[in-house]
Amino acid sequence: MSYKITDVSSTKQVPLSPHTQFFTETVEVGRISPLSFFEAGASHYKNERFYWQNADKTMTLVGVGHAYTIVSEQQDKRYEEIASKWKQLCALLVKEDKDIEPVLFGGFSYDERNRRSSEWDGFPSAYFIVPAFQLKIEHGKTYISINMVTDQKDVLSSFDELREERDRLIHTAQVEELSFTDTNQVIATTERGKEAYLKAVENVTGKIRLGKADKVVIARAIELEFEQEVSVARTLQSITNEQQESYHFGLQQGKSLFFGATPERLIEVKNGEAYSACVAGSIRRGKTAQEDRELGERLLGDPKNREEHQHVVSMISDVFEAYCEDVCVPKVPKLMKIRDIQHLHTPVQGTIKQKSDIFSFVQALHPTPALGGVPTTVALDMIRNEEGLDRGYYAAPIGWTDTAGNGEFAVGIRSALLDGNKAYLYAGGGIVADSVAEEEYEETWVKFRPVLRALGGKLNG
């Protein structure tokens, strides 16, 4: 269609010109299943979709088609580059008061200095999308927006084409029977580098005991192979059902889908307030309510886990003190209970005291000690030297912002990369002085479980 000014297949972006215009138009519609709208775009936009639902289910976003993409290949200035290009695009926006703010959705790689040839080769350092068709469900209301970025002169006829396409998507999502009942047949499960992972944990534990670091997060991966190509929509539906209390996300880049159900918010900015969550330290769920309570009490009283959690609290609190005023941090963590695991959880809140966009917080917070270690630079060096894994977008910031400056990013854990008839799953844990390699290995299986279940894989560990 004539409205597209980006070559999505290669993630190229056309520089904004003096003639570029950014238009949006919103209509309120009746109830639409978000995944039905997502799947309605499969015929024309199979590889150009995203999905987001926050943890308390008060806001859902779906993007279909690409109005514009913003990409960075930089190592050190990627946050600034994305923020700058988004600011330039926002300055061009033409909207009426009734129109919903357009969103920019995407993510960053975990560590651009540790990229290597892998399943993540198609993903740039940062990849963000303004959707051509945007569904937003908030406060019980459903809105569909058209976003158009163009330097064409004949805007009206192009926008009329978009309206026709919007109406087709709405009709398909509301009327047609979209089935997500197909099942996945796993024909092979491969642990990638189990012995290397155990050795890495032992090496890192030894270095920590020598005082070279306080904590280092080491991750590993498993690979699933399926009998046939896996349905993207069914996968998102499954992971949403599996982990009700989590953030749900799906980001397509080419033929790949990065998806997951993460319990961990990195940052939310809303009307001048900033919110984050310290999530670190974990233990399994009990088979009975009594056992579950006992395990939770053990976690709350465990020095190793409390120390691991405090590293995260201290780091995130320092960032908030730098960017906010009236910072509120509870002194004692509570339990966050999700289906397979319990975490220590401490919320953090503050009033933004300077004109900092959400990308400033993302840059300052990533990686938190929960996903990197302490001290950060030392931990990252150990991860690069010992882990042997290109994390890609795993454990990295993924989320959205809008043209009003609000937004939310989560940490891409409990996640996987889906590519045709293969899936790559990732899990890790914080290594400290008294860590035991085999115990850490068993804990990763607990963290694999949500995605394994969603994909129909066999549960181990």
Tab-separated table of C-alpha atoms in Angstrom:
chain	number	residue	atom	x	y	z
A	1	MET	CA	0.000	0.000	0.000
A	2	SER	CA	1.145	3.515	-0.744
A	3	TYR	CA	1.330	4.717	2.856
A	4	LYS	CA	4.370	2.617	3.747
A	5	ILE	CA	7.639	4.526	3.631
A	6	THR	CA	9.878	1.966	5.288
A	7	ASP	CA	11.376	-1.269	4.025
A	8	VAL	CA	10.325	-3.370	7.005
A	9	SER	CA	11.935	-6.590	5.805
A	10	SER	CA	15.394	-5.095	6.256
A	11	THR	CA	14.395	-2.715	9.088
A	12	LYS	CA	15.525	0.279	7.019
A	13	GLN	CA	14.107	3.630	7.979
A	14	VAL	CA	13.656	6.594	5.682
A	15	PRO	CA	15.085	9.786	7.245
A	16	LEU	CA	12.500	12.397	8.070
A	17	SER	CA	12.410	15.158	5.486
A	18	PRO	CA	11.059	18.728	5.596
A	19	HIS	CA	7.971	17.333	3.848
A	20	THR	CA	7.303	14.470	6.271
A	21	GLN	CA	3.957	14.520	8.074
A	22	PHE	CA	2.669	12.352	10.923
A	23	PHE	CA	-1.093	11.840	11.107
A	24	THR	CA	-3.262	9.831	13.460
A	25	GLU	CA	-6.990	9.124	13.659
A	26	THR	CA	-8.843	7.155	16.323
A	27	VAL	CA	-12.243	5.490	16.452
A	28	GLU	CA	-13.809	3.823	19.469
A	29	VAL	CA	-15.180	0.379	18.677
A	30	GLY	CA	-17.091	-2.373	20.423
A	31	ARG	CA	-15.392	-5.211	22.213
A	32	ILE	CA	-12.584	-6.865	20.231
A	33	SER	CA	-10.330	-9.676	21.374
A	34	PRO	CA	-6.773	-8.297	21.167
A	35	LEU	CA	-5.432	-11.557	19.777
A	36	SER	CA	-8.218	-11.683	17.197
A	37	PHE	CA	-7.148	-8.238	16.004
A	38	PHE	CA	-3.526	-9.427	16.022
A	39	GLU	CA	-4.445	-12.472	13.939
A	40	ALA	CA	-6.631	-10.413	11.605
A	41	GLY	CA	-3.417	-8.803	10.410
A	42	ALA	CA	-1.767	-12.114	9.529
A	43	SER	CA	-2.833	-12.156	5.873
A	44	HIS	CA	-1.279	-8.791	4.951
A	45	TYR	CA	1.152	-8.106	7.800
A	46	LYS	CA	2.344	-11.536	8.896
A	47	ASN	CA	5.746	-10.321	10.100
A	48	GLU	CA	4.714	-6.800	11.148
A	49	ARG	CA	2.876	-7.144	14.439
A	50	PHE	CA	3.366	-6.660	18.167
A	51	TYR	CA	1.430	-7.446	21.341
A	52	TRP	CA	1.587	-6.005	24.865
A	53	GLN	CA	-0.489	-6.423	28.008
A	54	ASN	CA	0.516	-5.028	31.374
A	55	ALA	CA	0.599	-7.170	34.494
A	56	ASP	CA	-2.702	-5.984	35.992
A	57	LYS	CA	-4.485	-6.168	32.612
A	58	THR	CA	-5.531	-2.526	32.685
A	59	MET	CA	-3.897	-1.778	29.336
A	60	THR	CA	-3.427	-3.814	26.167
A	61	LEU	CA	-1.726	-2.745	22.940
A	62	VAL	CA	-1.659	-4.460	19.550
A	63	GLY	CA	0.170	-3.159	16.511
A	64	VAL	CA	-0.490	-4.317	12.942
A	65	GLY	CA	1.607	-3.083	10.033
A	66	HIS	CA	4.436	-0.590	10.179
A	67	ALA	CA	3.871	3.121	9.696
A	68	TYR	CA	7.492	3.830	10.624
A	69	THR	CA	10.444	2.052	12.195
A	70	ILE	CA	13.226	3.545	14.290
A	71	VAL	CA	16.383	1.458	14.459
A	72	SER	CA	19.797	1.871	16.059
A	73	GLU	CA	22.924	-0.172	15.393
A	74	GLN	CA	25.041	1.726	17.923
A	75	GLN	CA	26.674	0.301	21.027
A	76	ASP	CA	26.911	3.295	23.316
A	77	LYS	CA	24.446	5.898	21.994
A	78	ARG	CA	21.482	3.734	21.081
A	79	TYR	CA	19.163	5.044	23.806
A	80	GLU	CA	19.898	8.633	22.831
A	81	GLU	CA	19.478	7.834	19.129
A	82	ILE	CA	16.063	6.223	19.602
A	83	ALA	CA	14.925	9.019	21.920
A	84	SER	CA	16.126	11.731	19.522
A	85	LYS	CA	14.471	10.218	16.460
A	86	TRP	CA	11.238	9.655	18.354
A	87	LYS	CA	11.254	13.258	19.569
A	88	GLN	CA	11.715	14.462	15.984
A	89	LEU	CA	8.808	12.320	14.805
A	90	CYS	CA	6.554	13.419	17.686
A	91	ALA	CA	7.122	17.061	16.733
A	92	LEU	CA	5.452	16.345	13.380
A	93	LEU	CA	2.270	14.829	14.824
A	94	VAL	CA	-1.098	16.195	13.723
A	95	LYS	CA	-3.992	14.974	15.900
A	96	GLU	CA	-7.318	16.038	17.320
A	97	ASP	CA	-8.112	15.971	21.030
A	98	LYS	CA	-10.264	12.854	20.649
A	99	ASP	CA	-7.437	10.882	19.051
A	100	ILE	CA	-5.388	8.425	21.107
A	101	GLU	CA	-1.661	9.104	21.358
A	102	PRO	CA	0.345	7.010	18.847
A	103	VAL	CA	2.741	4.547	20.440
A	104	LEU	CA	6.291	3.473	19.713
A	105	PHE	CA	6.881	-0.167	20.665
A	106	GLY	CA	10.088	-2.198	20.647
A	107	GLY	CA	13.186	-3.226	22.528
A	108	PHE	CA	16.948	-3.205	22.940
A	109	SER	CA	19.526	-5.973	22.901
A	110	TYR	CA	20.902	-6.988	26.275
A	111	ASP	CA	24.562	-6.198	25.590
A	112	GLU	CA	25.595	-4.902	22.205
A	113	ARG	CA	29.263	-5.514	23.070
A	114	ASN	CA	28.638	-9.233	23.410
A	115	ARG	CA	26.841	-9.954	20.140
A	116	ARG	CA	27.929	-12.991	18.148
A	117	SER	CA	26.507	-14.995	15.257
A	118	SER	CA	23.331	-16.620	16.572
A	119	GLU	CA	19.590	-16.880	16.210
A	120	TRP	CA	19.519	-13.143	16.995
A	121	ASP	CA	21.354	-12.074	13.828
A	122	GLY	CA	18.283	-10.300	12.416
A	123	PHE	CA	17.777	-8.120	15.496
A	124	PRO	CA	19.540	-4.745	15.622
A	125	SER	CA	20.850	-3.020	18.733
A	126	ALA	CA	17.460	-1.322	19.113
A	127	TYR	CA	14.283	-1.869	17.109
A	128	PHE	CA	11.097	0.190	17.491
A	129	ILE	CA	7.856	0.431	15.537
A	130	VAL	CA	5.068	2.945	15.066
A	131	PRO	CA	2.184	0.672	14.027
A	132	ALA	CA	0.030	1.511	11.027
A	133	PHE	CA	-2.994	0.143	12.899
A	134	GLN	CA	-3.023	0.421	16.668
A	135	LEU	CA	-5.443	-1.241	19.061
A	136	LYS	CA	-5.541	0.068	22.604
A	137	ILE	CA	-7.778	-1.258	25.356
A	138	GLU	CA	-7.829	0.876	28.496
A	139	HIS	CA	-10.414	1.581	31.205
A	140	GLY	CA	-12.784	-0.882	29.564
A	141	LYS	CA	-12.813	0.930	26.229
A	142	THR	CA	-11.358	-0.232	22.915
A	143	TYR	CA	-9.798	2.173	20.440
A	144	ILE	CA	-8.407	1.594	16.963
A	145	SER	CA	-6.035	4.203	15.567
A	146	ILE	CA	-4.533	4.730	12.131
A	147	ASN	CA	-0.995	6.108	12.177
A	148	MET	CA	0.479	7.476	8.974
A	149	VAL	CA	3.973	8.847	8.434
A	150	THR	CA	4.404	10.127	4.905
A	151	ASP	CA	6.076	12.699	2.678
A	152	GLN	CA	3.511	12.239	-0.082
A	153	LYS	CA	1.393	15.132	-1.298
A	154	ASP	CA	-1.781	13.135	-1.890
A	155	VAL	CA	-2.465	12.439	1.773
A	156	LEU	CA	-6.267	12.247	1.645
A	157	SER	CA	-6.544	9.372	-0.821
A	158	SER	CA	-3.841	7.403	0.988
A	159	PHE	CA	-5.594	7.925	4.304
A	160	ASP	CA	-8.872	6.763	2.797
A	161	GLU	CA	-7.129	3.519	1.817
A	162	LEU	CA	-6.022	3.129	5.411
A	163	ARG	CA	-9.571	3.636	6.652
A	164	GLU	CA	-10.777	0.859	4.371
A	165	GLU	CA	-8.020	-1.417	5.639
A	166	ARG	CA	-8.813	-0.503	9.269
A	167	ASP	CA	-12.452	-1.436	8.712
A	168	ARG	CA	-11.421	-4.763	7.159
A	169	LEU	CA	-9.254	-5.584	10.187
A	170	ILE	CA	-12.041	-4.668	12.614
A	171	HIS	CA	-14.586	-6.752	10.705
A	172	THR	CA	-12.265	-9.747	10.540
A	173	ALA	CA	-11.470	-9.539	14.251
A	174	GLN	CA	-15.113	-9.179	15.287
A	175	VAL	CA	-16.872	-11.517	12.863
A	176	GLU	CA	-14.626	-14.270	11.577
A	177	GLU	CA	-14.000	-17.384	13.630
A	178	LEU	CA	-10.298	-17.339	14.413
A	179	SER	CA	-9.160	-20.653	15.825
A	180	PHE	CA	-6.173	-20.988	18.161
A	181	THR	CA	-6.777	-24.668	18.877
A	182	ASP	CA	-3.887	-26.135	16.883
A	183	THR	CA	-1.255	-27.850	19.017
A	184	ASN	CA	2.506	-27.989	18.697
A	185	GLN	CA	4.309	-31.302	18.288
A	186	VAL	CA	7.813	-31.096	19.746
A	187	ILE	CA	10.159	-33.492	17.967
A	188	ALA	CA	13.419	-32.498	19.696
A	189	THR	CA	14.568	-30.692	22.847
A	190	THR	CA	18.225	-29.735	23.036
A	191	GLU	CA	20.085	-28.323	26.013
A	192	ARG	CA	22.684	-25.957	24.650
A	193	GLY	CA	25.952	-26.139	26.554
A	194	LYS	CA	24.807	-27.636	29.844
A	195	GLU	CA	28.336	-28.532	30.915
A	196	ALA	CA	29.611	-25.124	29.825
A	197	TYR	CA	26.879	-23.497	31.919
A	198	LEU	CA	27.789	-25.539	35.021
A	199	LYS	CA	31.457	-24.692	34.498
A	200	ALA	CA	30.632	-20.996	34.090
A	201	VAL	CA	28.705	-20.989	37.373
A	202	GLU	CA	31.622	-22.675	39.147
A	203	ASN	CA	34.131	-20.222	37.663
A	204	VAL	CA	32.028	-17.194	38.556
A	205	THR	CA	31.394	-18.495	42.084
A	206	GLY	CA	35.133	-18.856	42.553
A	207	LYS	CA	35.771	-15.298	41.401
A	208	ILE	CA	33.067	-13.970	43.708
A	209	ARG	CA	34.637	-15.801	46.649
A	210	LEU	CA	37.894	-14.054	45.796
A	211	GLY	CA	36.093	-10.720	46.107
A	212	LYS	CA	36.054	-9.832	42.398
A	213	ALA	CA	32.270	-9.293	42.395
A	214	ASP	CA	29.279	-9.609	44.704
A	215	LYS	CA	26.860	-11.156	42.242
A	216	VAL	CA	26.819	-12.212	38.575
A	217	VAL	CA	23.812	-13.439	36.597
A	218	ILE	CA	24.587	-16.415	34.353
A	219	ALA	CA	22.042	-17.631	31.797
A	220	ARG	CA	21.648	-20.606	29.519
A	221	ALA	CA	19.419	-21.670	26.621
A	222	ILE	CA	17.485	-24.675	25.358
A	223	GLU	CA	16.227	-25.270	21.840
A	224	LEU	CA	12.929	-26.828	20.772
A	225	GLU	CA	12.212	-28.181	17.311
A	226	PHE	CA	8.635	-28.708	16.146
A	227	GLU	CA	7.028	-30.851	13.514
A	228	GLN	CA	5.778	-27.744	11.708
A	229	GLU	CA	5.805	-23.955	11.910
A	230	VAL	CA	4.388	-22.717	15.207
A	231	SER	CA	1.376	-20.377	15.238
A	232	VAL	CA	2.379	-16.966	16.566
A	233	ALA	CA	-1.137	-16.060	17.750
A	234	ARG	CA	-1.631	-19.400	19.480
A	235	THR	CA	1.726	-18.996	21.232
A	236	LEU	CA	0.740	-15.571	22.564
A	237	GLN	CA	-2.611	-16.904	23.697
A	238	SER	CA	-0.937	-19.810	25.495
A	239	ILE	CA	1.652	-17.707	27.311
A	240	THR	CA	-1.071	-15.247	28.342
A	241	ASN	CA	-3.141	-18.065	29.827
A	242	GLU	CA	-0.139	-19.681	31.495
A	243	GLN	CA	1.063	-16.605	33.393
A	244	GLN	CA	-1.921	-14.506	34.366
A	245	GLU	CA	-0.034	-12.138	36.699
A	246	SER	CA	2.748	-11.167	34.289
A	247	TYR	CA	3.495	-8.695	31.531
A	248	HIS	CA	2.810	-10.357	28.184
A	249	PHE	CA	4.677	-9.273	25.091
A	250	GLY	CA	5.383	-10.299	21.515
A	251	LEU	CA	7.639	-8.441	19.075
A	252	GLN	CA	8.012	-9.594	15.495
A	253	GLN	CA	11.181	-8.873	13.561
A	254	GLY	CA	11.159	-10.467	10.149
A	255	LYS	CA	10.062	-14.086	10.525
A	256	SER	CA	10.995	-14.230	14.215
A	257	LEU	CA	8.881	-13.520	17.283
A	258	PHE	CA	10.387	-12.559	20.632
A	259	PHE	CA	7.748	-13.256	23.264
A	260	GLY	CA	7.339	-13.907	26.929
A	261	ALA	CA	5.511	-13.417	30.225
A	262	THR	CA	7.744	-11.435	32.539
A	263	PRO	CA	6.954	-10.568	36.161
A	264	GLU	CA	9.387	-7.675	36.163
A	265	ARG	CA	8.639	-4.060	35.351
A	266	LEU	CA	11.721	-1.975	34.587
A	267	ILE	CA	10.121	1.474	34.456
A	268	GLU	CA	6.722	3.079	34.005
A	269	VAL	CA	6.251	6.801	33.389
A	270	LYS	CA	2.728	8.153	33.814
A	271	ASN	CA	1.736	11.799	34.123
A	272	GLY	CA	5.072	12.845	35.583
A	273	GLU	CA	5.357	9.930	38.011
A	274	ALA	CA	7.916	7.136	37.658
A	275	TYR	CA	7.444	3.593	38.932
A	276	SER	CA	9.772	0.613	39.048
A	277	ALA	CA	9.911	-2.771	40.739
A	278	CYS	CA	12.768	-4.597	42.411
A	279	VAL	CA	12.321	-8.307	41.701
A	280	ALA	CA	15.158	-10.606	42.788
A	281	GLY	CA	15.498	-13.662	44.980
A	282	SER	CA	13.275	-16.619	44.242
A	283	ILE	CA	11.985	-19.981	45.400
A	284	ARG	CA	9.546	-22.508	43.932
A	285	ARG	CA	5.816	-22.677	44.696
A	286	GLY	CA	4.600	-25.291	47.153
A	287	LYS	CA	2.385	-28.231	46.256
A	288	THR	CA	-0.017	-27.241	49.073
A	289	ALA	CA	-1.003	-23.880	50.545
A	290	GLN	CA	0.885	-24.714	53.746
A	291	GLU	CA	4.052	-25.713	51.903
A	292	ASP	CA	3.740	-22.615	49.738
A	293	ARG	CA	3.538	-20.408	52.829
A	294	GLU	CA	6.523	-22.152	54.425
A	295	LEU	CA	8.592	-21.729	51.266
A	296	GLY	CA	7.636	-18.051	51.106
A	297	GLU	CA	8.670	-17.521	54.730
A	298	ARG	CA	11.952	-19.296	54.017
A	299	LEU	CA	12.567	-16.974	51.070
A	300	LEU	CA	11.814	-13.862	53.144
A	301	GLY	CA	14.278	-15.028	55.807
A	302	ASP	CA	17.032	-16.351	53.539
A	303	PRO	CA	20.218	-14.233	53.774
A	304	LYS	CA	21.409	-15.153	50.250
A	305	ASN	CA	18.174	-14.113	48.593
A	306	ARG	CA	17.725	-11.021	50.769
A	307	GLU	CA	21.232	-9.887	49.882
A	308	GLU	CA	20.576	-10.513	46.193
A	309	HIS	CA	17.343	-8.528	46.462
A	310	GLN	CA	18.970	-5.648	48.312
A	311	HIS	CA	21.503	-5.165	45.510
A	312	VAL	CA	18.597	-4.484	43.158
A	313	VAL	CA	16.809	-2.202	45.627
A	314	SER	CA	19.947	-0.140	46.180
A	315	MET	CA	20.686	0.288	42.473
A	316	ILE	CA	17.131	1.220	41.435
A	317	SER	CA	16.774	3.545	44.436
A	318	ASP	CA	19.967	5.375	43.433
A	319	VAL	CA	18.607	5.915	39.902
A	320	PHE	CA	15.319	7.246	41.264
A	321	GLU	CA	17.120	9.575	43.660
A	322	ALA	CA	19.005	11.007	40.676
A	323	TYR	CA	15.941	11.473	38.436
A	324	CYS	CA	13.083	11.972	40.907
A	325	GLU	CA	11.963	13.636	44.098
A	326	ASP	CA	9.643	12.292	46.805
A	327	VAL	CA	11.067	8.802	46.259
A	328	CYS	CA	9.217	6.064	48.118
A	329	VAL	CA	10.927	2.695	48.790
A	330	PRO	CA	9.476	0.211	51.316
A	331	LYS	CA	12.073	-1.016	53.812
A	332	VAL	CA	11.011	-4.677	53.671
A	333	PRO	CA	10.192	-6.729	50.553
A	334	LYS	CA	6.991	-8.662	50.052
A	335	LEU	CA	6.331	-11.846	48.110
A	336	MET	CA	5.316	-11.854	44.454
A	337	LYS	CA	3.659	-15.196	43.748
A	338	ILE	CA	3.244	-16.363	40.162
A	339	ARG	CA	2.392	-19.803	38.877
A	340	ASP	CA	5.756	-21.553	39.090
A	341	ILE	CA	7.842	-19.338	41.350
A	342	GLN	CA	7.859	-16.856	44.233
A	343	HIS	CA	9.990	-13.718	44.149
A	344	LEU	CA	10.988	-11.037	46.618
A	345	HIS	CA	9.393	-7.798	45.438
A	346	THR	CA	9.870	-4.138	46.402
A	347	PRO	CA	8.060	-1.351	44.479
A	348	VAL	CA	9.745	2.032	43.937
A	349	GLN	CA	7.993	5.293	43.075
A	350	GLY	CA	9.009	8.929	42.556
A	351	THR	CA	8.015	12.232	40.975
A	352	ILE	CA	10.188	13.064	37.973
A	353	LYS	CA	12.085	16.249	38.865
A	354	GLN	CA	13.564	17.061	35.494
A	355	LYS	CA	12.561	16.712	31.861
A	356	SER	CA	13.834	13.200	31.356
A	357	ASP	CA	12.170	10.891	28.865
A	358	ILE	CA	11.516	7.239	29.535
A	359	PHE	CA	14.620	6.227	27.573
A	360	SER	CA	16.801	8.047	30.133
A	361	PHE	CA	15.418	5.773	32.832
A	362	VAL	CA	15.818	2.686	30.644
A	363	GLN	CA	19.463	3.524	30.005
A	364	ALA	CA	20.190	4.207	33.674
A	365	LEU	CA	18.418	1.098	34.939
A	366	HIS	CA	19.580	-1.531	32.431
A	367	PRO	CA	20.879	-3.981	33.400
A	368	THR	CA	19.653	-4.091	36.974
A	369	PRO	CA	21.565	-6.344	39.375
A	370	ALA	CA	18.735	-8.857	38.900
A	371	LEU	CA	19.793	-9.329	35.270
A	372	GLY	CA	23.468	-8.372	35.338
A	373	GLY	CA	25.182	-8.335	38.689
A	374	VAL	CA	27.151	-6.206	41.150
A	375	PRO	CA	29.254	-4.214	40.353
A	376	THR	CA	27.605	-3.830	36.945
A	377	THR	CA	30.704	-3.342	34.797
A	378	VAL	CA	32.585	-6.198	36.456
A	379	ALA	CA	29.570	-8.491	36.184
A	380	LEU	CA	29.109	-7.689	32.486
A	381	ASP	CA	32.755	-8.529	31.824
A	382	MET	CA	32.346	-11.877	33.574
A	383	ILE	CA	29.168	-12.619	31.622
A	384	ARG	CA	30.971	-11.859	28.344
A	385	ASN	CA	33.908	-14.075	29.290
A	386	GLU	CA	32.091	-16.977	30.950
A	387	GLU	CA	28.527	-17.309	29.656
A	388	GLY	CA	29.189	-17.986	25.962
A	389	LEU	CA	25.680	-16.853	25.011
A	390	ASP	CA	24.319	-14.088	22.801
A	391	ARG	CA	21.339	-13.059	24.911
A	392	GLY	CA	19.883	-10.987	22.112
A	393	TYR	CA	16.775	-9.302	23.526
A	394	TYR	CA	16.481	-11.777	26.399
A	395	ALA	CA	16.674	-10.010	29.811
A	396	ALA	CA	16.683	-6.652	28.029
A	397	PRO	CA	14.196	-3.751	28.057
A	398	ILE	CA	11.049	-4.200	25.963
A	399	GLY	CA	8.040	-1.918	25.989
A	400	TRP	CA	6.445	1.235	24.690
A	401	THR	CA	6.181	4.977	24.925
A	402	ASP	CA	3.689	7.366	23.384
A	403	THR	CA	3.714	10.861	21.932
A	404	ALA	CA	2.690	12.297	25.339
A	405	GLY	CA	5.806	10.852	27.018
A	406	ASN	CA	4.036	8.133	28.987
A	407	GLY	CA	5.092	4.510	28.656
A	408	GLU	CA	6.247	1.324	30.276
A	409	PHE	CA	9.167	-1.070	29.827
A	410	ALA	CA	9.493	-4.552	31.269
A	411	VAL	CA	12.494	-6.861	31.435
A	412	GLY	CA	12.357	-9.580	28.778
A	413	ILE	CA	12.721	-12.662	30.971
A	414	ARG	CA	10.565	-15.847	30.987
A	415	SER	CA	10.908	-15.469	27.252
A	416	ALA	CA	11.844	-17.167	24.012
A	417	LEU	CA	12.623	-16.482	20.387
A	418	LEU	CA	10.292	-18.279	17.981
A	419	ASP	CA	11.558	-18.810	14.443
A	420	GLY	CA	9.433	-20.991	12.195
A	421	ASN	CA	9.561	-24.540	13.553
A	422	LYS	CA	12.205	-23.733	16.180
A	423	ALA	CA	12.152	-21.945	19.511
A	424	TYR	CA	15.034	-20.787	21.684
A	425	LEU	CA	14.301	-20.450	25.414
A	426	TYR	CA	16.448	-18.559	27.926
A	427	ALA	CA	16.744	-18.579	31.721
A	428	GLY	CA	19.324	-17.540	34.278
A	429	GLY	CA	19.950	-16.818	37.917
A	430	GLY	CA	22.046	-14.718	40.253
A	431	ILE	CA	25.324	-16.326	41.281
A	432	VAL	CA	26.777	-15.370	44.669
A	433	ALA	CA	29.558	-16.725	46.888
A	434	ASP	CA	27.604	-19.717	48.210
A	435	SER	CA	25.922	-20.693	44.946
A	436	VAL	CA	25.937	-24.373	43.968
A	437	ALA	CA	26.069	-25.052	40.238
A	438	GLU	CA	23.605	-27.958	40.215
A	439	GLU	CA	21.088	-26.018	42.313
A	440	GLU	CA	21.333	-23.050	39.957
A	441	TYR	CA	20.831	-25.409	37.036
A	442	GLU	CA	17.641	-26.821	38.615
A	443	GLU	CA	16.318	-23.303	39.227
A	444	THR	CA	16.647	-22.471	35.524
A	445	TRP	CA	14.235	-25.321	34.756
A	446	VAL	CA	11.647	-23.674	36.994
A	447	LYS	CA	12.101	-20.474	34.990
A	448	PHE	CA	11.862	-22.329	31.660
A	449	ARG	CA	8.507	-23.870	32.582
A	450	PRO	CA	6.049	-21.090	31.602
A	451	VAL	CA	7.371	-20.862	28.046
A	452	LEU	CA	7.850	-24.623	27.763
A	453	ARG	CA	4.220	-25.160	28.695
A	454	ALA	CA	3.047	-22.472	26.280
A	455	LEU	CA	4.914	-24.197	23.445
A	456	GLY	CA	3.872	-27.728	24.380
A	457	GLY	CA	7.318	-28.822	25.463
A	458	LYS	CA	8.155	-31.451	28.063
A	459	LEU	CA	8.699	-30.195	31.604
A	460	ASN	CA	12.054	-31.159	33.096
A	461	GLY	CA	13.606	-30.503	36.444
